[in-house]
mmCIF file of N, CA and C in Angstrom:
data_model
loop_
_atom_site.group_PDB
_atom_site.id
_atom_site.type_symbol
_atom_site.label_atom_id
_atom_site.label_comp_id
_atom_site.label_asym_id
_atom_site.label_seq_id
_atom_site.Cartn_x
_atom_site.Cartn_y
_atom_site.Cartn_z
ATOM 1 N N UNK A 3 0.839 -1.173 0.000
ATOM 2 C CA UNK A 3 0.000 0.000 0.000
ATOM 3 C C UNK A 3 0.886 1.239 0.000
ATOM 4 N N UNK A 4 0.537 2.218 -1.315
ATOM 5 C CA UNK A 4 1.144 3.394 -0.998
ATOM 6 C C UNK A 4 0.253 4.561 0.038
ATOM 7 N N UNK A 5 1.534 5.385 0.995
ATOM 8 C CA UNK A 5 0.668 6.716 1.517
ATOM 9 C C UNK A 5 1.335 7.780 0.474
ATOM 10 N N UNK A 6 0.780 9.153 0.369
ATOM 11 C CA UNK A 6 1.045 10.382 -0.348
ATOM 12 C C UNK A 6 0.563 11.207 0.890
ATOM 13 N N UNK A 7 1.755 12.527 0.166
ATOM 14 C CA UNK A 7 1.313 13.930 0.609
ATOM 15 C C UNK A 7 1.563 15.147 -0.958
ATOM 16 N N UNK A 8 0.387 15.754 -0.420
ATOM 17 C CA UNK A 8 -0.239 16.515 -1.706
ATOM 18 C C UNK A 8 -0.324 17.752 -1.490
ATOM 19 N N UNK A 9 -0.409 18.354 -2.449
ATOM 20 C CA UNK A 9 -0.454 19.730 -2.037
ATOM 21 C C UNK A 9 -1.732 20.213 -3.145
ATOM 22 N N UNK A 10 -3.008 20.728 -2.613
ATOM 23 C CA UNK A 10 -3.937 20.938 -3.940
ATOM 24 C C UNK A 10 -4.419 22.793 -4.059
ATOM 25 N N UNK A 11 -4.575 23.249 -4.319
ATOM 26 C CA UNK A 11 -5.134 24.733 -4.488
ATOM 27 C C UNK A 11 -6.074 25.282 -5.488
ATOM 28 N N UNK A 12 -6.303 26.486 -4.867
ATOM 29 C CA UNK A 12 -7.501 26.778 -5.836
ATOM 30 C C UNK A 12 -7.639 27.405 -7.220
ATOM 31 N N UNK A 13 -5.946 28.263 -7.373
ATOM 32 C CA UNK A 13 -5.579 28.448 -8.731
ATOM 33 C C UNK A 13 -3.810 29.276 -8.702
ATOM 34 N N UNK A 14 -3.640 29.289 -9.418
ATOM 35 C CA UNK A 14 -2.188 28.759 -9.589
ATOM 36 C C UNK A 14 -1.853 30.520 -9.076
ATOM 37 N N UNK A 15 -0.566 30.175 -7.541
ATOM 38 C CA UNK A 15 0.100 31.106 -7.098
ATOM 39 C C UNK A 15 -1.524 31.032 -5.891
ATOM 40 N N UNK A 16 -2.671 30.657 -5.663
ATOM 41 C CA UNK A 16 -3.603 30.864 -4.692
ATOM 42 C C UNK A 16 -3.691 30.527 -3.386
ATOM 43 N N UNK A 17 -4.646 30.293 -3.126
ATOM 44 C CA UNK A 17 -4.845 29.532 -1.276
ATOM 45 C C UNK A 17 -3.733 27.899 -1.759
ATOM 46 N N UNK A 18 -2.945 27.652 -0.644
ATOM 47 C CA UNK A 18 -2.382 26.324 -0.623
ATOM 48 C C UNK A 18 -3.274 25.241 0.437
ATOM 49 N N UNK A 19 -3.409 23.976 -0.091
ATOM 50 C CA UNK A 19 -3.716 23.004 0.962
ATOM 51 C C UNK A 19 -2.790 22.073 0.994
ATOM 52 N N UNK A 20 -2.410 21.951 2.571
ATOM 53 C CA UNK A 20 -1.207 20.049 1.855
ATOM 54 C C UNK A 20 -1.777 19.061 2.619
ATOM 55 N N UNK A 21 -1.741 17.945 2.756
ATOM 56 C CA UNK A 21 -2.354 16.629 2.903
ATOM 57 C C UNK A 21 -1.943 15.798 2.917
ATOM 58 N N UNK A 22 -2.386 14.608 3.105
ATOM 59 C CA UNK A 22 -1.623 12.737 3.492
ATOM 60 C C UNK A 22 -3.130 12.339 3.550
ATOM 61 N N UNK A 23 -2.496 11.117 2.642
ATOM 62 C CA UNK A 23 -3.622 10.102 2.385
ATOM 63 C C UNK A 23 -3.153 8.925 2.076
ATOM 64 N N UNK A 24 -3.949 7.266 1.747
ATOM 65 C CA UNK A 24 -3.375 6.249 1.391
ATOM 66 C C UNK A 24 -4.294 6.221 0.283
ATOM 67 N N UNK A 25 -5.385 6.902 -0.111
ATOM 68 C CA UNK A 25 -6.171 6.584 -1.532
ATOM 69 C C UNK A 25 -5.932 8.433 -1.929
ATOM 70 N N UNK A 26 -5.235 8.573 -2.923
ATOM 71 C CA UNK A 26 -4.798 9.630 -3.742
ATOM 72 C C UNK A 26 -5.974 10.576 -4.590
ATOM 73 N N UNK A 27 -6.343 9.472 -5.472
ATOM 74 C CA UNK A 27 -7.565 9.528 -6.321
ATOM 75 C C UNK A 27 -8.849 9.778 -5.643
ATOM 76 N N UNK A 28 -8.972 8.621 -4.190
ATOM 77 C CA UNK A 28 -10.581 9.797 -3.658
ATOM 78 C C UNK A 28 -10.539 10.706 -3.050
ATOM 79 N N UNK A 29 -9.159 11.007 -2.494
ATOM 80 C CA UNK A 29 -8.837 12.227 -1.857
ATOM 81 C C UNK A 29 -9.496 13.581 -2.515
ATOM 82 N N UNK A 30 -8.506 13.501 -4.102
ATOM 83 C CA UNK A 30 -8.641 14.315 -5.026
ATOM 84 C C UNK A 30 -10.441 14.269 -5.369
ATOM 85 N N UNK A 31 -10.858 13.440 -5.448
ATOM 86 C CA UNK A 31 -12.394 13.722 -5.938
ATOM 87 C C UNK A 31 -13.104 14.419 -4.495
ATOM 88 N N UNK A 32 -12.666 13.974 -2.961
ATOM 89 C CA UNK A 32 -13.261 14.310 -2.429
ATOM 90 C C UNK A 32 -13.097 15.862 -2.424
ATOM 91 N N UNK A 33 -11.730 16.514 -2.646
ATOM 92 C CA UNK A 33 -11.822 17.696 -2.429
ATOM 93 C C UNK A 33 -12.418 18.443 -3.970
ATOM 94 N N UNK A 34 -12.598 18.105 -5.088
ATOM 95 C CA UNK A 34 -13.142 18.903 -5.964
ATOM 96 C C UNK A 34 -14.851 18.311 -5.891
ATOM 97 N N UNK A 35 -14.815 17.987 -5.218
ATOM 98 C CA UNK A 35 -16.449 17.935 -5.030
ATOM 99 C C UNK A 35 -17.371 18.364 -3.503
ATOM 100 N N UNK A 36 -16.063 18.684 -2.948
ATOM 101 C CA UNK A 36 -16.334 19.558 -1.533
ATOM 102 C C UNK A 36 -17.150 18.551 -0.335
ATOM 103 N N UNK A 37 -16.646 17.304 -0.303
ATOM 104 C CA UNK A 37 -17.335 16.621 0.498
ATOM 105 C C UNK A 37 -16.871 16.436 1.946
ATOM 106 N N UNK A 38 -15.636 17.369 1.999
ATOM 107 C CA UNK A 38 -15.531 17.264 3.742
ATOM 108 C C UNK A 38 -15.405 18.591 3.908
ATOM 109 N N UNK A 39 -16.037 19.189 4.709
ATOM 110 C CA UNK A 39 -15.997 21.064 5.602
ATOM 111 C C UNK A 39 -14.263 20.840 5.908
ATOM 112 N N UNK A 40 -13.952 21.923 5.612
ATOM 113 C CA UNK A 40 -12.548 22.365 6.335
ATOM 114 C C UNK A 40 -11.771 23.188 5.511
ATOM 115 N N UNK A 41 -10.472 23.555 5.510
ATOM 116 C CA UNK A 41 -10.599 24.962 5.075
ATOM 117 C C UNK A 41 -10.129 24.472 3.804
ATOM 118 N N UNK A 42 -9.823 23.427 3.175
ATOM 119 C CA UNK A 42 -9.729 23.215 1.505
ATOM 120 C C UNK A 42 -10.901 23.198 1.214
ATOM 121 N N UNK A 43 -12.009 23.075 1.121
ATOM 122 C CA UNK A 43 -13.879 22.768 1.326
ATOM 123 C C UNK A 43 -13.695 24.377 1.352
ATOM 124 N N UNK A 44 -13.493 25.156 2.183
ATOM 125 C CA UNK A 44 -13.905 26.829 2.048
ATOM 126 C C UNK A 44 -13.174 27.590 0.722
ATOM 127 N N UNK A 45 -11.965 27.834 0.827
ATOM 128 C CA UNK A 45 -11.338 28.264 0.014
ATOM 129 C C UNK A 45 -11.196 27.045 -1.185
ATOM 130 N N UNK A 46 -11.981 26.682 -1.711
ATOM 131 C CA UNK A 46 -12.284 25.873 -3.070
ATOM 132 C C UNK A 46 -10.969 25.363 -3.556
ATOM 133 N N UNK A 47 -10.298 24.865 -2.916
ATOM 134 C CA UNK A 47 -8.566 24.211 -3.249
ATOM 135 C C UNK A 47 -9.017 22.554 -3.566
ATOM 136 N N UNK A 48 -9.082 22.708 -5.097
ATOM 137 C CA UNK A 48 -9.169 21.500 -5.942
ATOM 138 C C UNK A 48 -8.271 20.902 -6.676
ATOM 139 N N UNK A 49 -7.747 21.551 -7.034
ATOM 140 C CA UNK A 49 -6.897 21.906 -7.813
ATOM 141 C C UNK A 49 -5.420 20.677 -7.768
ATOM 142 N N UNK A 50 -5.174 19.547 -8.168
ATOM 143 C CA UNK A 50 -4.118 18.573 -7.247
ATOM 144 C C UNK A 50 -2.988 19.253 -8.190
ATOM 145 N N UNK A 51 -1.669 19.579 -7.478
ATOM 146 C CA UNK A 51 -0.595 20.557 -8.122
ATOM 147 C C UNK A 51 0.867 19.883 -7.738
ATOM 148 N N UNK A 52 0.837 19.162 -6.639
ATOM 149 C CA UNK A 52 2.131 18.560 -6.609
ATOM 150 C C UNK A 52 1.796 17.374 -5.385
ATOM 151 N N UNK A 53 2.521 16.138 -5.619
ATOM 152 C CA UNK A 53 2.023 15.005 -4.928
ATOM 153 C C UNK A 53 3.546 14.007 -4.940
ATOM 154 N N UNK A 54 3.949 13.308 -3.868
ATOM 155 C CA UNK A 54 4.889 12.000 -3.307
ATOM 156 C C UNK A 54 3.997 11.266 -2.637
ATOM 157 N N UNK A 55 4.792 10.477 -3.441
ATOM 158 C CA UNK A 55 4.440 8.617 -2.784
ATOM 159 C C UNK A 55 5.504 8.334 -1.357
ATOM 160 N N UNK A 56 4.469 7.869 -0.434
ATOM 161 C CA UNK A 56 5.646 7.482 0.709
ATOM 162 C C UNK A 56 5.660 5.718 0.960
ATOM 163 N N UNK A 57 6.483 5.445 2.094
ATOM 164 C CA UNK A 57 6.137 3.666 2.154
ATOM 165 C C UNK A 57 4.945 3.357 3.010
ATOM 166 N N UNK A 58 5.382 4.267 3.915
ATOM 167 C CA UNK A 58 4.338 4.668 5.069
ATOM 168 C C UNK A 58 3.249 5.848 5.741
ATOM 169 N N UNK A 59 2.326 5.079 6.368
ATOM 170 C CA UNK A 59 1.715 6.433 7.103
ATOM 171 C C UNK A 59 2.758 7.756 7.623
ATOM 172 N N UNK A 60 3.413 6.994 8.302
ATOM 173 C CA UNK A 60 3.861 7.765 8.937
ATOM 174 C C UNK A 60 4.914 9.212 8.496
ATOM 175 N N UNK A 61 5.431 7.973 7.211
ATOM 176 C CA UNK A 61 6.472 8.928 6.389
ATOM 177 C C UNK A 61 5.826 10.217 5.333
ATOM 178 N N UNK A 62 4.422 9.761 4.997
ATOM 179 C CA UNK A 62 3.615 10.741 4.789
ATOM 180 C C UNK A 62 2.880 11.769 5.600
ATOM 181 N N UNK A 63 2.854 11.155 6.819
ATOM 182 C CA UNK A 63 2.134 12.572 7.920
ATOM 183 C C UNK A 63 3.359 13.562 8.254
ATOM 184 N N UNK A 64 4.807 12.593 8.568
ATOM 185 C CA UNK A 64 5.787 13.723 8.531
ATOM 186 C C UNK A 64 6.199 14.839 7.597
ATOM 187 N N UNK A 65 6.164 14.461 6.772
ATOM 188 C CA UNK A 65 6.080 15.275 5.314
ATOM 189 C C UNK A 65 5.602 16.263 4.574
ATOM 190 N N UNK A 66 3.816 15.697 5.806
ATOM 191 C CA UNK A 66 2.934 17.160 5.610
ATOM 192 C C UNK A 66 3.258 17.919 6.484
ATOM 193 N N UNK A 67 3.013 17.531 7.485
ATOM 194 C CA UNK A 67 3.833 18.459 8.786
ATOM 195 C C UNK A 67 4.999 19.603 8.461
ATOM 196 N N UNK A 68 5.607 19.054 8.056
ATOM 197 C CA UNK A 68 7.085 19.669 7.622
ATOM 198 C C UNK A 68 6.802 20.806 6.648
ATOM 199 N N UNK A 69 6.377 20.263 5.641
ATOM 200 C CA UNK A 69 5.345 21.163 4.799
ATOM 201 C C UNK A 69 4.690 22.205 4.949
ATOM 202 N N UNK A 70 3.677 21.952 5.726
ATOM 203 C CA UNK A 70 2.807 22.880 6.267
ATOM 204 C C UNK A 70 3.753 24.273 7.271
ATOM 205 N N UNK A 71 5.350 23.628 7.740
ATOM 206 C CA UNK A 71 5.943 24.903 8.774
ATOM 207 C C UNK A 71 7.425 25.272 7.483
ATOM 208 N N UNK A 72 6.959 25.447 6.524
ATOM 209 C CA UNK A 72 7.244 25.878 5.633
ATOM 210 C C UNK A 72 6.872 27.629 5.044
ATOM 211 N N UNK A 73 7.196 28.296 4.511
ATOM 212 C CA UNK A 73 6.938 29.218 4.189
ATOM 213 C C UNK A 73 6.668 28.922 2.471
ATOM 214 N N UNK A 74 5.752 30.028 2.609
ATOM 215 C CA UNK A 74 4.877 29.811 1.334
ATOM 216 C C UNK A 74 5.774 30.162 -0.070
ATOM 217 N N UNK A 75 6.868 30.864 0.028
ATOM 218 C CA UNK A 75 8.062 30.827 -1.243
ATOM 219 C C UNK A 75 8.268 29.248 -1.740
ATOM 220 N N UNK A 76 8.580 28.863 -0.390
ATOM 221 C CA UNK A 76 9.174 27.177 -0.251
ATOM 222 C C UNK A 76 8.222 26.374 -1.017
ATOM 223 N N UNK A 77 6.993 26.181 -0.747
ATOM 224 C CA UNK A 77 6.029 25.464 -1.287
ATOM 225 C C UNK A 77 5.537 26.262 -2.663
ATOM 226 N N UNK A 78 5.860 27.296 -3.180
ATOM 227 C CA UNK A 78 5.562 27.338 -4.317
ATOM 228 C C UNK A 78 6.593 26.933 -5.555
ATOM 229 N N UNK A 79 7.836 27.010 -4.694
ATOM 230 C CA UNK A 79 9.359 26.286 -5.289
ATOM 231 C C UNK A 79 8.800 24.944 -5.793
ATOM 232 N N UNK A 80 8.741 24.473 -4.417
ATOM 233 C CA UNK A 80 7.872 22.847 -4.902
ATOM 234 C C UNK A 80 6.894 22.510 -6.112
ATOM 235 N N UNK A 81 6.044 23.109 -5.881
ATOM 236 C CA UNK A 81 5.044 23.253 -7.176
ATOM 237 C C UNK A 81 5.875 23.318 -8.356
ATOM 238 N N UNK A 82 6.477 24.290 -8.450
ATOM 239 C CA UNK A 82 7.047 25.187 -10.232
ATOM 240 C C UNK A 82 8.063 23.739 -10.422
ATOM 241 N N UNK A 83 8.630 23.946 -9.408
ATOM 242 C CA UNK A 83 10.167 22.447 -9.689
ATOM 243 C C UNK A 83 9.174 21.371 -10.213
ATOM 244 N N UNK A 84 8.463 20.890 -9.984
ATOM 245 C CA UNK A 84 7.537 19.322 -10.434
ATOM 246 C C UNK A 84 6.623 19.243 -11.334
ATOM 247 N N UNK A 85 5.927 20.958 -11.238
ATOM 248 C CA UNK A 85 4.878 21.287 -12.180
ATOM 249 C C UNK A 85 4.581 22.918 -12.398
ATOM 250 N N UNK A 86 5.481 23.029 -13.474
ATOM 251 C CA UNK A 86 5.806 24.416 -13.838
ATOM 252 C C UNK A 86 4.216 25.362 -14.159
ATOM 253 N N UNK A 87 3.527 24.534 -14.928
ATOM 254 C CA UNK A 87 2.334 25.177 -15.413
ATOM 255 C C UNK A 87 0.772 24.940 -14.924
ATOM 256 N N UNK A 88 1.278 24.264 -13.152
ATOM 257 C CA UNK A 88 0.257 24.181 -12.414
ATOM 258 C C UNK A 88 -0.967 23.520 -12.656
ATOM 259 N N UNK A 89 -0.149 22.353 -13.852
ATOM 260 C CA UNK A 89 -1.580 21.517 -14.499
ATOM 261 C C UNK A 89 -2.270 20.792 -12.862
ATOM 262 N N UNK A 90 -3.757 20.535 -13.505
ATOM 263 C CA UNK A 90 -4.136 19.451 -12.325
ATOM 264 C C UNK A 90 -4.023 18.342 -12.430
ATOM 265 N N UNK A 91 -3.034 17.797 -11.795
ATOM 266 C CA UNK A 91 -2.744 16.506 -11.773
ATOM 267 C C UNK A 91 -3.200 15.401 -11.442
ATOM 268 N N UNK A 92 -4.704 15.530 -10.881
ATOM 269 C CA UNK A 92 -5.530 14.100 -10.932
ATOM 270 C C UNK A 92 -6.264 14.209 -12.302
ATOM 271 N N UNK A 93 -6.175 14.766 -12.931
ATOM 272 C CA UNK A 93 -6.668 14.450 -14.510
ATOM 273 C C UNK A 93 -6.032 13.821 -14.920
ATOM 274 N N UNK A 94 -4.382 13.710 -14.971
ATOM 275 C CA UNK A 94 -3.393 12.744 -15.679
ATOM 276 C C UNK A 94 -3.578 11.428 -14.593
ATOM 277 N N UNK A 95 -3.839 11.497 -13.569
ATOM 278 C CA UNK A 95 -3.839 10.419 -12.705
ATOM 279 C C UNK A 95 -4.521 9.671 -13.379
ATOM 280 N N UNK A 96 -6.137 10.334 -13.516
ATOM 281 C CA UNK A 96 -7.098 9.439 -14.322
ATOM 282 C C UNK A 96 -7.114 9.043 -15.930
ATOM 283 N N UNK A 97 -5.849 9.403 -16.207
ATOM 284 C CA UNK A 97 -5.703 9.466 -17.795
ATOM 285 C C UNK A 97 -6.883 10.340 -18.545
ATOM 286 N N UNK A 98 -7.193 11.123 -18.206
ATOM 287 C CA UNK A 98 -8.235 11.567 -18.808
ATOM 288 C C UNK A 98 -7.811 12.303 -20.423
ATOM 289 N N UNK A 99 -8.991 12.044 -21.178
ATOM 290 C CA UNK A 99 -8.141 12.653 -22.451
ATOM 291 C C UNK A 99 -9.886 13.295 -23.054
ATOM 292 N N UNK A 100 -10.067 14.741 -23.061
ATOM 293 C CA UNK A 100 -10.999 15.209 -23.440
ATOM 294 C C UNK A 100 -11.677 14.687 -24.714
ATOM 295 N N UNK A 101 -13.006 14.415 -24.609
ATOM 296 C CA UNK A 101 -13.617 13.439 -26.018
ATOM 297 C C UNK A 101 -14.764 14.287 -26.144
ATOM 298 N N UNK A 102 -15.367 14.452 -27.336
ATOM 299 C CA UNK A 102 -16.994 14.898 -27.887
ATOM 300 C C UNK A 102 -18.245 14.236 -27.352
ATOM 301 N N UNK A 103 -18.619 15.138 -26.753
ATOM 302 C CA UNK A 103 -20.035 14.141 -26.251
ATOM 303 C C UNK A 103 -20.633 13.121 -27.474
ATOM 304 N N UNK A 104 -21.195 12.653 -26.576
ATOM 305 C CA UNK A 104 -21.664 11.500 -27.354
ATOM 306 C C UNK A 104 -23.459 11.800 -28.000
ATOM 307 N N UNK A 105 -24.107 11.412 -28.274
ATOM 308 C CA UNK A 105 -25.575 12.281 -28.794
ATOM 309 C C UNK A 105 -26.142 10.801 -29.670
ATOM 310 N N UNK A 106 -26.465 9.891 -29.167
ATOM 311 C CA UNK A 106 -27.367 9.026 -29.832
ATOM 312 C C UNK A 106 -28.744 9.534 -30.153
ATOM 313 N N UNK A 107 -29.034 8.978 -31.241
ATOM 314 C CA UNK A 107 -29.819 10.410 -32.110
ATOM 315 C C UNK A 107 -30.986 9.243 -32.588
ATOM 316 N N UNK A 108 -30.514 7.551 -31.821
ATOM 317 C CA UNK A 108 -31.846 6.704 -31.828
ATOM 318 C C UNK A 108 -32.907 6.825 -31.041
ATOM 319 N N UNK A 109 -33.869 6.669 -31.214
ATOM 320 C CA UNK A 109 -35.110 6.975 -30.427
ATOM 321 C C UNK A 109 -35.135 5.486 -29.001
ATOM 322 N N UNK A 110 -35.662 5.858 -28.056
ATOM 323 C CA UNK A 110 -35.383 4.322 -27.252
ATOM 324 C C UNK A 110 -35.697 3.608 -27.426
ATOM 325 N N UNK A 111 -35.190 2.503 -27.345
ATOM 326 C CA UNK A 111 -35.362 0.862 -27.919
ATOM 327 C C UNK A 111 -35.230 0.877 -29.128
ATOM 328 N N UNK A 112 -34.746 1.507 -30.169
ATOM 329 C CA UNK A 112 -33.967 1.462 -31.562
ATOM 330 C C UNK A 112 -32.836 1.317 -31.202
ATOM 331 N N UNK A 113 -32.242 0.278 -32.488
ATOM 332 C CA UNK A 113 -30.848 -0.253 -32.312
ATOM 333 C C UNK A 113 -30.399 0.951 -33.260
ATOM 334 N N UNK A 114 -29.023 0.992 -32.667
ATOM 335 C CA UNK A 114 -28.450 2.356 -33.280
ATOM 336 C C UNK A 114 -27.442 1.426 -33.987
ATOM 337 N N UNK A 115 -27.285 0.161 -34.960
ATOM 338 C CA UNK A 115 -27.065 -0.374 -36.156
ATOM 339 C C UNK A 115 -27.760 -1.162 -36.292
ATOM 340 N N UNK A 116 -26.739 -1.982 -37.348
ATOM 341 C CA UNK A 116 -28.269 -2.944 -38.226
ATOM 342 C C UNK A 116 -28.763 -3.864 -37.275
ATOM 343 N N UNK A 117 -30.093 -4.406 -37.964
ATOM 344 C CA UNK A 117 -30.536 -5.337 -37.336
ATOM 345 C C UNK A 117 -29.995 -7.259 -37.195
ATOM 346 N N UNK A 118 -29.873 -7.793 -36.212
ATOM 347 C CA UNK A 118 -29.625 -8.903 -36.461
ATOM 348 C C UNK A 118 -30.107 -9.581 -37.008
ATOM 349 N N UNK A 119 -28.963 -10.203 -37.569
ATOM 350 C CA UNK A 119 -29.953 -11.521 -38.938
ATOM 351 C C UNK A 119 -30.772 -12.545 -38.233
ATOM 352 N N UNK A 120 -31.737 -12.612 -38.884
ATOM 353 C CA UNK A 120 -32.469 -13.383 -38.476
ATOM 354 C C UNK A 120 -33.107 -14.852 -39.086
ATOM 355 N N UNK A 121 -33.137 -16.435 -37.962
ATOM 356 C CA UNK A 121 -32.773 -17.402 -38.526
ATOM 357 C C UNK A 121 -33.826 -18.018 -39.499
ATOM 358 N N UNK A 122 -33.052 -18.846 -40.486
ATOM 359 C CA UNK A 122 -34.519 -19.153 -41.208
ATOM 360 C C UNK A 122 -35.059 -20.109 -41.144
#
């Protein structure tokens, strides 16, 4: 099992949040969908901008810690060094690759190709 510490925000140079978790991915959904109160939930810090893998809990709670008594130059060093252009990085997590909606234009219960052959 991997732990992480993350750092997510609300837009690039904005409010900082940093964090430790052992699931990365619901972390990230939980905070862009605002499902826990606290001050990433207030100041809208969705945004996932820089993230390490640790072995352990523990090596990830230290990490945030450390982090967090950091000055905010320091942690924006971090960011630019790993991710210069402040992409959000649980989109690449999820491989996401922008596609055209889709628009089935069959009425329901029409097969949207041919019909199966049928036996004789």
């Amino acid at each position: 099992m991997a732990f992480y510490t993350y750092i997510v925000c609300n837009r690039r140079n904005g409010t900082l949040y940093t964090g430790h978790t052992d699931d990365l991915m619901r972390r990230c959904w939980e905070h862009q969908n605002r499902i826990r109160p606290g001050f990433a939930s207030k100041y809208h810090c969705t945004r996932l901008v820089w993230f390490e893998e640790h072995v352990t809990r523990e090596f990830a709670f230290t990490r945030e810690r450390r982090i967090k008594d950091w000055r905010r130059q320091w942690k924006l060093n971090l960011i630019e060094k790993a991710n210069p252009d402040w992409r959000d990085l649980y989109l690449e997590l999820l491989d996401w690759t922008p596609t055209p909606p889709f628009h089935n234009t069959a009425h329901p219960g029409e097969s949207r190709g041919p019909a199966p052959p049928t036996p004789d």
